[in-house]
XYZ file of C-alpha atoms in Angstrom:
724
model
C 267.383 133.026 140.490
C 265.640 134.570 143.492
C 263.658 137.712 142.922
C 261.865 139.751 145.547
C 258.608 140.771 144.043
C 255.206 141.826 145.249
C 252.401 139.947 143.551
C 249.501 142.275 142.796
C 246.251 141.272 144.401
C 243.581 139.933 142.085
C 240.019 141.182 142.462
C 237.830 138.694 144.299
C 234.573 137.447 142.873
C 231.922 135.648 144.842
C 232.610 131.928 144.895
C 235.925 132.269 143.035
C 239.155 132.679 145.000
C 242.000 133.989 142.823
C 245.259 132.065 142.971
C 248.618 132.703 141.420
C 249.847 129.127 141.419
C 246.763 127.536 139.930
C 247.173 123.861 139.071
C 245.404 124.051 135.713
C 244.622 120.765 134.040
C 244.306 121.671 130.374
C 241.936 118.760 129.908
C 239.519 119.945 132.564
C 239.568 123.720 132.331
C 236.422 125.272 133.805
C 237.868 128.325 135.590
C 235.905 131.538 134.870
C 238.830 133.909 135.403
C 241.976 134.766 133.480
C 245.170 132.780 133.888
C 248.021 135.036 134.990
C 251.380 134.304 133.370
C 254.530 135.677 135.036
C 257.659 136.086 132.918
C 260.973 137.155 134.515
C 263.490 138.400 131.980
C 267.289 138.253 132.341
C 267.449 141.882 133.458
C 264.965 141.195 136.253
C 261.993 142.836 134.527
C 258.666 141.205 135.300
C 255.898 140.867 132.720
C 252.358 139.926 133.710
C 249.879 138.788 131.051
C 246.299 137.529 131.182
C 245.071 134.607 129.097
C 241.393 134.200 128.307
C 240.197 130.887 129.815
C 237.817 130.387 126.884
C 240.777 130.360 124.513
C 242.466 127.764 126.708
C 239.263 125.716 126.687
C 239.167 125.805 122.889
C 242.795 124.646 122.670
C 242.114 121.930 125.219
C 239.194 120.642 123.167
C 241.382 120.480 120.069
C 244.089 118.646 122.017
C 241.569 116.091 123.275
C 240.416 115.358 119.746
C 243.923 114.886 118.393
C 245.004 112.777 121.364
C 241.960 110.514 121.102
C 242.500 110.047 117.372
C 246.154 109.179 117.983
C 245.330 106.630 120.683
C 242.777 104.935 118.442
C 244.988 105.205 115.345
C 242.399 107.366 113.642
C 243.026 110.015 110.989
C 244.012 113.528 111.960
C 241.580 116.348 111.297
C 237.888 116.592 110.611
C 237.854 114.903 107.224
C 240.487 112.202 107.669
C 242.931 113.532 105.074
C 245.588 110.964 106.018
C 243.446 107.940 105.164
C 243.075 106.205 101.827
C 239.626 107.228 100.565
C 238.622 103.772 99.328
C 239.681 102.087 102.560
C 237.863 104.741 104.553
C 234.602 104.214 102.642
C 234.849 100.418 103.105
C 235.457 100.876 106.831
C 232.485 103.215 107.109
C 230.197 100.747 105.346
C 231.294 97.943 107.672
C 230.786 100.078 110.776
C 227.330 101.185 109.644
C 226.225 97.549 109.264
C 227.300 96.881 112.842
C 225.317 99.830 114.233
C 222.252 98.905 116.206
C 219.013 99.915 114.445
C 217.700 103.349 115.385
C 214.069 104.505 115.496
C 212.670 105.103 112.021
C 211.395 108.439 110.726
C 210.397 107.346 107.251
C 211.872 105.281 104.422
C 214.589 103.880 106.654
C 215.945 107.217 107.894
C 216.752 107.570 111.564
C 215.446 109.936 114.175
C 217.120 111.101 117.350
C 216.561 109.892 120.849
C 216.910 113.003 122.970
C 218.166 112.775 126.518
C 218.287 115.914 128.668
C 221.400 116.081 130.788
C 222.766 118.453 133.348
C 224.552 121.352 131.709
C 227.057 119.770 129.349
C 230.509 121.166 128.826
C 231.247 118.900 125.919
C 230.094 115.807 124.122
C 231.938 113.206 122.107
C 230.398 112.703 118.685
C 230.783 109.459 116.774
C 229.574 109.697 113.191
C 230.184 106.101 112.214
C 233.150 107.282 110.182
C 235.948 106.455 112.577
C 236.217 110.072 113.725
C 235.709 111.544 117.177
C 234.619 115.190 117.309
C 234.430 117.272 120.471
C 231.243 119.313 120.640
C 230.941 121.669 123.623
C 227.318 121.947 124.668
C 225.733 125.059 126.091
C 225.936 125.282 129.906
C 222.165 125.246 130.179
C 219.460 123.233 128.487
C 222.150 120.905 127.158
C 220.882 117.871 125.253
C 222.758 114.651 124.716
C 221.577 113.176 121.444
C 221.902 109.461 120.824
C 221.588 108.358 117.207
C 220.635 111.913 116.228
C 220.546 111.709 112.437
C 223.018 108.809 112.723
C 225.270 110.883 115.012
C 225.718 109.672 118.576
C 226.485 111.944 121.493
C 227.321 111.521 125.162
C 227.787 114.444 127.568
C 229.674 115.259 130.743
C 227.918 117.119 133.511
C 228.569 120.525 134.969
C 227.858 121.648 138.490
C 224.363 122.599 139.606
C 225.515 126.178 139.971
C 226.305 126.477 136.260
C 222.946 124.946 135.452
C 221.215 127.578 137.581
C 222.441 130.530 135.529
C 224.497 130.149 132.351
C 225.977 133.629 132.589
C 227.515 132.826 135.979
C 229.671 130.298 134.182
C 230.643 132.865 131.602
C 231.664 135.657 133.962
C 233.829 138.125 132.095
C 237.284 137.780 133.680
C 238.393 141.181 132.426
C 235.820 143.215 134.358
C 236.362 145.383 137.388
C 234.147 144.701 140.397
C 231.586 146.933 142.046
C 231.991 147.715 145.713
C 229.428 145.328 147.201
C 228.616 147.865 149.906
C 226.964 150.001 147.219
C 223.380 149.013 146.476
C 221.810 149.192 143.007
C 219.684 152.203 142.062
C 216.840 152.428 139.525
C 217.914 154.264 136.369
C 216.316 157.711 136.093
C 217.375 161.355 135.954
C 217.072 161.732 139.719
C 219.538 158.876 140.355
C 221.867 159.499 137.421
C 224.465 161.614 139.233
C 224.645 159.170 142.142
C 225.053 156.208 139.791
C 227.817 157.937 137.838
C 229.780 159.314 140.788
C 229.205 156.559 143.333
C 228.333 153.247 141.700
C 230.463 153.706 138.575
C 233.474 154.902 140.545
C 235.157 151.489 140.727
C 233.881 149.916 137.506
C 234.033 150.554 133.774
C 230.861 152.592 133.512
C 229.936 155.987 132.085
C 226.840 158.014 131.333
C 225.613 161.233 129.761
C 227.148 164.464 131.006
C 225.382 166.651 128.431
C 222.188 168.654 128.877
C 219.100 166.448 128.375
C 216.574 169.216 128.996
C 213.667 169.348 126.510
C 214.923 172.515 124.852
C 215.217 173.009 121.076
C 216.979 170.235 119.195
C 217.110 168.802 115.682
C 215.086 165.648 115.794
C 215.760 162.189 114.408
C 212.424 160.374 114.580
C 213.295 156.703 114.770
C 210.842 153.894 113.968
C 211.598 150.542 115.635
C 213.351 151.242 118.936
C 214.671 147.743 119.531
C 217.947 146.373 120.824
C 219.965 147.055 117.689
C 218.988 150.712 117.354
C 219.800 151.268 121.025
C 223.204 149.573 120.712
C 224.119 151.267 117.446
C 222.623 154.521 116.063
C 221.597 155.796 119.502
C 225.116 155.153 120.843
C 226.754 157.085 117.977
C 224.311 159.946 118.601
C 225.081 159.787 122.317
C 228.784 160.161 121.465
C 227.964 163.196 119.350
C 225.950 164.813 122.146
C 228.982 164.458 124.394
C 231.016 166.332 121.772
C 228.270 168.911 121.397
C 228.490 169.590 125.108
C 231.638 171.596 124.370
C 230.085 173.127 121.234
C 232.577 171.279 119.029
C 230.198 169.418 116.711
C 230.002 171.105 113.299
C 232.407 174.009 114.005
C 233.642 175.041 110.584
C 233.263 171.524 109.183
C 231.107 169.802 106.609
C 230.049 172.859 104.616
C 227.161 173.591 106.930
C 225.695 170.071 106.722
C 225.685 169.754 110.473
C 223.845 173.034 111.058
C 224.976 175.818 113.386
C 227.527 175.027 116.128
C 224.897 175.207 118.881
C 222.548 172.766 117.076
C 221.724 169.616 119.078
C 220.685 166.374 117.412
C 218.723 163.849 119.439
C 216.242 161.043 118.925
C 212.504 160.697 119.402
C 211.473 157.043 119.380
C 208.348 155.984 117.493
C 206.409 152.805 118.223
C 203.931 151.810 115.501
C 203.073 148.270 116.550
C 201.114 147.196 119.621
C 204.109 145.286 120.992
C 206.134 148.540 121.050
C 204.190 149.561 124.158
C 206.489 147.532 126.432
C 209.523 149.452 125.188
C 207.636 152.736 125.469
C 206.746 152.040 129.095
C 210.233 150.809 130.020
C 211.942 153.896 128.577
C 209.301 156.331 129.826
C 209.827 155.111 133.396
C 213.574 155.772 133.056
C 213.291 159.241 131.478
C 214.133 157.545 128.151
C 217.581 156.461 129.324
C 218.853 152.875 129.209
C 222.085 150.951 129.654
C 224.227 149.155 127.086
C 226.320 146.320 128.497
C 229.343 145.824 126.232
C 230.939 142.389 126.746
C 234.032 140.983 125.051
C 237.701 140.217 125.684
C 238.171 143.987 125.875
C 236.233 144.118 129.123
C 232.835 144.498 130.694
C 231.519 148.047 130.218
C 228.239 149.669 131.207
C 227.190 152.699 129.181
C 224.109 154.732 130.137
C 222.765 156.261 126.919
C 220.670 159.439 126.960
C 220.328 160.321 123.279
C 216.629 159.364 123.164
C 214.821 162.459 124.420
C 211.235 161.377 123.801
C 209.050 158.475 122.651
C 205.688 158.459 120.834
C 203.536 155.343 120.999
C 201.358 155.803 117.904
C 198.449 153.411 118.651
C 197.636 155.522 121.724
C 198.055 158.920 120.055
C 198.237 159.249 116.268
C 197.896 163.014 116.614
C 201.160 163.124 118.566
C 202.767 160.939 115.890
C 201.911 163.299 113.030
C 202.657 166.419 115.103
C 206.160 165.030 115.571
C 206.617 164.117 111.918
C 205.261 167.469 110.660
C 207.432 169.522 113.021
C 210.221 171.255 111.018
C 212.606 170.178 113.796
C 212.179 166.588 112.548
C 214.795 166.537 109.822
C 215.529 162.803 109.620
C 213.226 159.783 109.959
C 215.291 156.625 110.474
C 214.171 153.008 110.611
C 215.190 149.624 112.009
C 212.073 147.600 111.237
C 213.764 144.313 110.131
C 213.363 142.762 106.715
C 209.709 141.867 107.175
C 208.830 145.483 108.004
C 209.360 146.406 104.343
C 206.299 144.378 103.238
C 208.128 143.281 100.122
C 207.339 140.384 97.787
C 210.080 138.077 96.532
C 210.225 140.094 93.286
C 210.978 143.273 95.269
C 207.597 144.953 94.799
C 205.150 146.019 97.500
C 203.105 143.150 98.921
C 199.614 144.580 98.455
C 198.105 141.380 99.877
C 199.641 142.027 103.294
C 196.751 142.854 105.701
C 198.584 145.840 107.185
C 199.402 147.194 103.733
C 195.754 146.796 102.717
C 194.716 148.778 105.786
C 197.138 151.608 105.051
C 196.127 151.815 101.396
C 192.554 152.457 102.515
C 193.252 154.580 105.636
C 196.500 156.499 106.152
C 195.257 158.283 109.267
C 196.120 155.306 111.488
C 199.084 153.656 109.740
C 200.094 150.123 110.672
C 203.246 149.988 108.563
C 206.311 152.194 108.448
C 205.671 152.665 104.711
C 202.142 153.950 105.373
C 203.391 156.261 108.106
C 206.050 157.747 105.806
C 203.578 158.256 102.954
C 201.037 159.941 105.252
C 203.646 162.244 106.828
C 205.238 163.200 103.504
C 201.815 163.924 102.010
C 200.931 166.213 104.926
C 204.281 168.030 104.605
C 203.683 168.504 100.882
C 200.191 169.926 101.460
C 201.471 172.223 104.230
C 204.266 173.544 101.994
C 206.931 172.322 104.383
C 210.363 170.936 103.595
C 210.715 167.182 103.360
C 212.860 165.073 105.707
C 215.550 162.489 104.919
C 214.430 158.851 105.225
C 217.332 156.791 106.600
C 217.044 152.995 106.487
C 219.347 151.217 108.961
C 218.243 147.662 108.186
C 220.183 144.762 106.702
C 218.605 145.110 103.275
C 220.650 145.126 100.071
C 220.540 148.617 98.594
C 218.332 149.519 101.572
C 217.810 153.200 100.800
C 216.894 152.660 97.171
C 214.642 149.714 98.037
C 212.818 151.792 100.655
C 212.395 154.681 98.197
C 210.895 152.310 95.611
C 208.382 150.874 98.118
C 207.395 154.281 99.547
C 206.770 155.640 96.048
C 204.748 152.549 95.132
C 202.552 152.955 98.211
C 202.273 156.728 97.658
C 201.067 156.165 94.089
C 198.466 153.591 95.172
C 197.254 155.435 98.277
C 197.423 159.096 97.176
C 198.419 159.508 93.566
C 201.160 160.472 91.139
C 201.464 164.056 92.443
C 202.793 162.820 95.783
C 205.069 160.298 94.059
C 206.642 163.068 91.969
C 207.017 165.363 94.994
C 208.810 162.620 96.952
C 211.160 162.051 94.010
C 212.000 165.768 93.855
C 212.252 166.599 97.564
C 213.075 163.481 99.614
C 216.282 161.459 99.809
C 216.803 157.866 100.928
C 220.529 157.312 101.636
C 221.913 153.790 101.555
C 223.603 152.593 104.749
C 225.561 149.664 106.144
C 225.237 148.942 109.867
C 227.087 146.437 112.018
C 227.103 145.460 115.676
C 226.193 142.050 117.101
C 223.352 142.626 119.556
C 221.771 139.520 121.146
C 218.310 139.599 122.681
C 218.208 140.924 126.234
C 217.866 138.233 128.921
C 216.886 138.540 132.579
C 220.460 137.629 133.523
C 221.739 140.774 131.803
C 219.621 142.826 134.180
C 221.165 140.832 137.052
C 224.696 141.611 135.839
C 223.923 145.324 135.748
C 222.557 145.241 139.275
C 225.348 143.118 140.730
C 228.358 144.433 138.801
C 227.367 148.050 138.090
C 224.709 148.988 140.633
C 222.075 149.897 138.002
C 218.487 148.687 137.849
C 217.394 148.909 134.208
C 214.026 147.602 132.989
C 215.301 146.900 129.465
C 219.080 147.103 128.974
C 220.959 146.065 125.840
C 223.903 143.669 125.595
C 226.325 144.062 122.672
C 229.861 143.558 121.460
C 232.339 146.436 121.520
C 232.773 146.444 117.731
C 230.512 148.801 115.800
C 230.496 150.104 112.237
C 228.212 152.508 110.375
C 228.699 153.549 106.741
C 226.310 156.074 105.219
C 225.743 157.560 101.775
C 226.123 161.308 102.197
C 222.761 162.386 100.743
C 220.570 164.405 103.159
C 217.952 167.027 102.270
C 217.868 169.092 105.487
C 221.246 168.760 107.181
C 222.528 165.917 109.322
C 224.510 165.269 112.496
C 228.300 165.290 112.215
C 228.431 161.590 112.980
C 231.783 161.387 111.204
C 233.261 163.078 114.287
C 232.413 159.947 116.288
C 233.512 157.271 113.833
C 230.738 157.042 111.212
C 232.041 156.793 107.632
C 230.269 158.892 104.973
C 230.895 157.688 101.425
C 229.492 158.384 97.939
C 228.782 154.672 97.338
C 227.880 152.214 100.110
C 227.497 149.140 97.877
C 230.997 147.589 98.252
C 230.744 147.780 102.054
C 227.159 146.531 101.909
C 228.064 143.515 99.756
C 230.912 142.649 102.094
C 228.800 142.842 105.225
C 225.578 141.283 103.936
C 227.267 138.381 102.159
C 230.136 137.665 104.545
C 228.638 138.526 107.928
C 224.840 138.352 107.684
C 224.828 135.511 105.164
C 227.323 133.554 107.243
C 225.209 134.184 110.353
C 222.207 132.608 108.623
C 224.213 129.690 107.216
C 225.733 129.036 110.639
C 222.385 129.207 112.416
C 220.597 126.357 110.598
C 223.622 124.063 110.576
C 224.120 124.741 114.306
C 220.435 124.214 115.085
C 220.375 120.826 113.349
C 223.538 119.931 115.295
C 221.820 120.673 118.615
C 223.555 123.902 119.614
C 221.875 126.717 121.489
C 224.679 129.326 121.530
C 226.736 130.618 118.601
C 230.125 130.530 120.333
C 229.547 126.915 121.416
C 228.771 125.929 117.823
C 231.954 127.560 116.560
C 233.996 125.552 119.073
C 232.994 122.492 117.049
C 235.622 121.815 114.396
C 233.196 120.679 111.710
C 230.971 123.737 112.055
C 233.930 126.101 112.222
C 235.384 124.507 109.068
C 232.009 124.906 107.379
C 231.824 128.596 108.305
C 235.369 129.279 107.089
C 234.702 127.466 103.799
C 231.367 129.237 103.373
C 233.028 132.650 103.710
C 235.810 131.631 101.335
C 233.258 130.499 98.750
C 231.149 133.668 99.020
C 234.240 135.933 98.968
C 234.350 135.519 95.196
C 231.051 137.447 95.057
C 232.379 140.369 97.112
C 233.934 143.285 95.194
C 237.038 145.078 96.363
C 236.226 147.271 99.350
C 238.109 150.601 99.594
C 240.448 150.695 102.572
C 239.560 147.240 103.919
C 241.494 143.954 103.965
C 238.971 141.203 103.147
C 241.138 138.429 104.632
C 241.431 140.267 107.941
C 237.719 141.115 107.839
C 236.823 137.422 107.662
C 239.139 136.629 110.567
C 237.541 139.414 112.591
C 234.052 138.108 111.791
C 234.958 134.668 113.159
C 236.437 136.219 116.291
C 233.305 138.294 116.830
C 230.986 135.330 116.288
C 233.033 133.346 118.822
C 232.704 135.966 121.566
C 231.696 133.863 124.625
C 230.627 136.864 126.694
C 227.606 137.992 124.682
C 226.261 134.402 124.403
C 224.425 135.102 121.171
C 221.714 132.522 120.548
C 221.361 130.442 117.395
C 217.602 131.005 117.632
C 218.015 134.777 117.212
C 219.923 134.294 113.967
C 217.144 132.072 112.610
C 214.436 134.740 112.923
C 212.865 135.822 109.602
C 215.068 133.361 107.714
C 213.280 133.519 104.351
C 213.885 137.274 104.092
C 217.436 137.035 105.410
C 218.447 134.284 102.995
C 216.935 136.209 100.095
C 218.747 139.420 101.034
C 222.134 137.888 101.809
C 222.465 134.854 99.501
C 220.406 135.389 96.337
C 222.745 137.836 94.601
C 225.799 135.812 95.654
C 224.277 132.652 94.120
C 223.543 134.514 90.872
C 227.054 135.961 90.701
C 228.816 132.644 91.368
C 226.733 130.574 88.945
C 225.899 133.085 86.220
C 228.209 136.064 86.614
C 231.431 134.101 86.421
C 232.962 132.198 83.515
C 233.404 129.369 84.233
C 230.754 129.173 86.994
C 232.134 129.011 90.521
C 231.116 126.376 93.103
C 228.223 126.927 95.524
C 228.798 123.833 97.677
C 228.569 125.540 101.048
C 225.753 127.848 100.015
C 223.922 124.676 98.994
C 224.448 123.074 102.411
C 223.191 126.226 104.138
C 220.013 126.346 102.047
C 219.472 122.591 102.513
C 219.788 122.960 106.303
C 217.227 125.772 106.165
C 214.799 123.612 104.165
C 215.165 120.774 106.673
C 214.364 123.203 109.512
C 211.245 124.746 107.932
C 209.651 121.316 107.574
C 208.519 121.984 111.130
C 209.427 118.420 112.144
C 212.330 117.940 114.522
C 214.730 115.008 114.751
C 212.281 113.215 117.023
C 209.648 113.309 114.325
C 207.624 115.755 116.435
C 206.084 119.022 115.294
C 208.240 122.050 116.132
C 206.105 124.331 118.300
C 206.967 127.473 116.333
C 209.060 127.709 113.181
C 210.808 131.096 113.277
C 209.905 132.289 109.799
C 207.238 134.761 108.633
C 206.134 132.447 105.801
C 206.455 129.209 107.759
C 202.917 128.140 106.836
C 203.578 128.577 103.128
C 206.880 126.699 103.310
C 205.830 123.757 105.488
C 204.401 121.333 102.912
C 206.868 122.131 100.076
C 209.744 121.638 102.546
C 208.317 118.325 103.767
C 207.926 117.166 100.203
C 211.517 118.162 99.477
C 212.715 116.225 102.530
C 210.393 113.263 101.824
C 208.772 113.639 105.227
C 205.221 112.806 106.240
C 202.577 115.502 106.441
C 202.162 114.461 110.062
C 204.817 113.224 112.487
C 205.065 109.425 112.790
C 202.713 107.729 115.219
C 204.054 105.781 118.219
C 203.495 102.604 116.164
C 206.266 103.690 113.779
C 204.404 104.450 110.609
C 201.142 102.638 111.311
C 197.826 104.183 112.222
C 195.489 102.851 114.881
C 193.595 101.027 112.158
C 196.718 99.177 111.185
C 196.985 100.980 107.859
C 200.155 102.811 106.935
C 200.006 106.618 107.313
C 199.803 108.711 104.173
C 203.093 110.042 102.833
C 203.386 113.529 101.353
C 205.719 112.548 98.522
C 205.482 109.615 96.238
C 209.217 109.070 95.927
C 212.509 110.097 97.472
C 213.335 112.826 94.991
C 214.656 115.406 97.503
C 213.716 118.114 95.014
C 214.114 121.572 96.649
C 212.940 123.562 93.621
C 209.581 124.723 95.015
C 211.062 125.972 98.311
C 213.869 127.708 96.443
C 211.304 129.406 94.193
C 209.289 130.676 97.175
C 212.311 131.991 99.073
C 214.662 133.148 96.298
C 212.318 133.581 93.327
C 211.797 131.591 90.108
C 215.070 132.810 88.593
C 217.151 130.923 91.177
C 214.780 127.934 91.004
C 215.624 127.637 87.288
C 219.344 127.548 88.082
C 219.969 123.828 87.544
C 223.496 123.846 88.933
C 222.513 125.416 92.246
C 219.305 123.383 92.615
C 221.369 120.237 92.049
C 223.844 121.268 94.724
C 221.055 121.888 97.240
C 219.387 118.593 96.327
C 222.566 116.610 96.974
C 223.124 118.304 100.335
C 219.468 117.918 101.332
C 219.459 114.176 100.664
C 222.621 113.762 102.722
C 221.225 115.788 105.643
C 217.916 113.914 105.632
C 219.420 110.440 105.322
C 222.681 110.741 107.225
C 222.506 113.904 109.312
C 224.184 117.307 109.308
C 227.442 116.146 110.912
C 227.893 113.373 108.367
C 227.233 115.914 105.617
C 229.825 118.330 106.983
C 232.372 115.536 107.414
C 231.936 114.340 103.837
C 231.472 117.596 101.958
C 233.491 117.620 98.718
């Protein structure tokens, strides 16, 4: 059939020439642009569809694995289901005897020999089990590991161009292109109109069209203006300001909760810590505006956000801080201070031994913690006879509002007295919330993308996924924005949504991070392209699902599928390292209650196999000794010092990394060993992180112990391949 048709012209990108008849080899797919499929129906209609090249790459990797197994007559799948178990174990034992000896870490365990390569697209992993597993490595800082925890790797090389800048390799193929004749402009009020009407004309970009003048507005004072706040709460507020532009927000809705129709809600940022000065300076130089770069299969969108009207850097001006908090226009104080900002002990009480807490208990005039700041401001409002404000926690804490209320009252009682504690209980509310949007740390390359693809120079942009969710308990003392008009869900009880998100998303993030780190991955999407890690994540979520109550209006099965899709987003390039930050607090907040429910709240007790592997991987990481036997420069945990020796004892590792003489000191005497025997007992670490109650849980401790011994002796990949 001959059809006259005009092929639409594809946008051109530097260094990439679009072609319609691309000869795509599915086994060597490295094309950073969508594949265009043309379908001609019987009636002559033409359908054009785009296919994400990353999806094709994933399918190609799976095909390679299956084909290689077939050629070598190996079992199908990650765990070798088709093979007789006894025969498989005998074959493994024979193969292990034939392996050449690897460098020793201690007691016969092996360490890795790390070889830096050019950026690796993939590596073939042999575990000594007769399996071949395809592991795609990150396009930069790729490492080929030989004999890494008894897992051997070899890597292919990428081009030098991909090595130069990993985001160039992951260009979003669904983005429009900026007219290269248009030069980038620094973000500020003076340049805003030009950016919106000239630079954003040909790309998916938008910015504030509402009035940002410093006139009267209802203030949300926000503590902790980091990436997440700017990608989440500030974006929802920006949406509401756009609605307010037409005086639609609050008209006849919400029983007056939103205030009068002409009431504007906007944000004043508050920086309490010395490191907040960089954010203060970056936003101040841009008239408090910034750009969010949304990246996913939906497209590449730049959004200039203007909902932050002001910023107070407290260490430079505490008077300005308290003037802002005492102003009746400040009706909400919100927080994103991360788990460690709550200064909480493992039992949930205030950590009065924390140096910053000690300071605030003795001097509230210059607070160093968010808790001290809130207590000081509420006390001044009480003494001045002014109305209280709502305190809105937006952190990933279980029961975050109630937990914050408990800690604020505890500090108020210790620092001021019972009168203030009673007043807070009578006049202040602390709504619970659930927040969700994956927001990786900002990299220099994100600034480059904004300049090159959107014509915006931003000192500190934010990169995020398109998906965003915010669920709030409707309990405010002095009105609130009508956020429900822009997609926020207000509910009487947040707990079901909170359990779902903390246990299935945040808990899975933490579990994934330590397993991926021990496997040598730098980026989350790369790790999830590995079949063993993806299987682990799916099984982990399935196991924890039993501890998640029914969530009104949500399909849990679909939610889990969506979580995996979001984690696998190759365009945000979320880093494993980011997920590992503050691990002790994250594990406590996301896993402790799930462990208790599965082992004690169910009859008969339910398995915690995958939770056990996750905790074991965490313990192996916080030893502070890498697979080379070298000290890790910085363990990303706030109690790393406290955990180091108990973790090394649990893993039967030396107090110090092995010497070049493999276990012998210069004097010829054997180095001291931290543990007297290979017990692999994780109880002390579990007690520090999760509390003594979980440490007394024999079933769970036994599960962690079994996984820990396997990881230490045989490696994480072996453990994942042989999990029961």
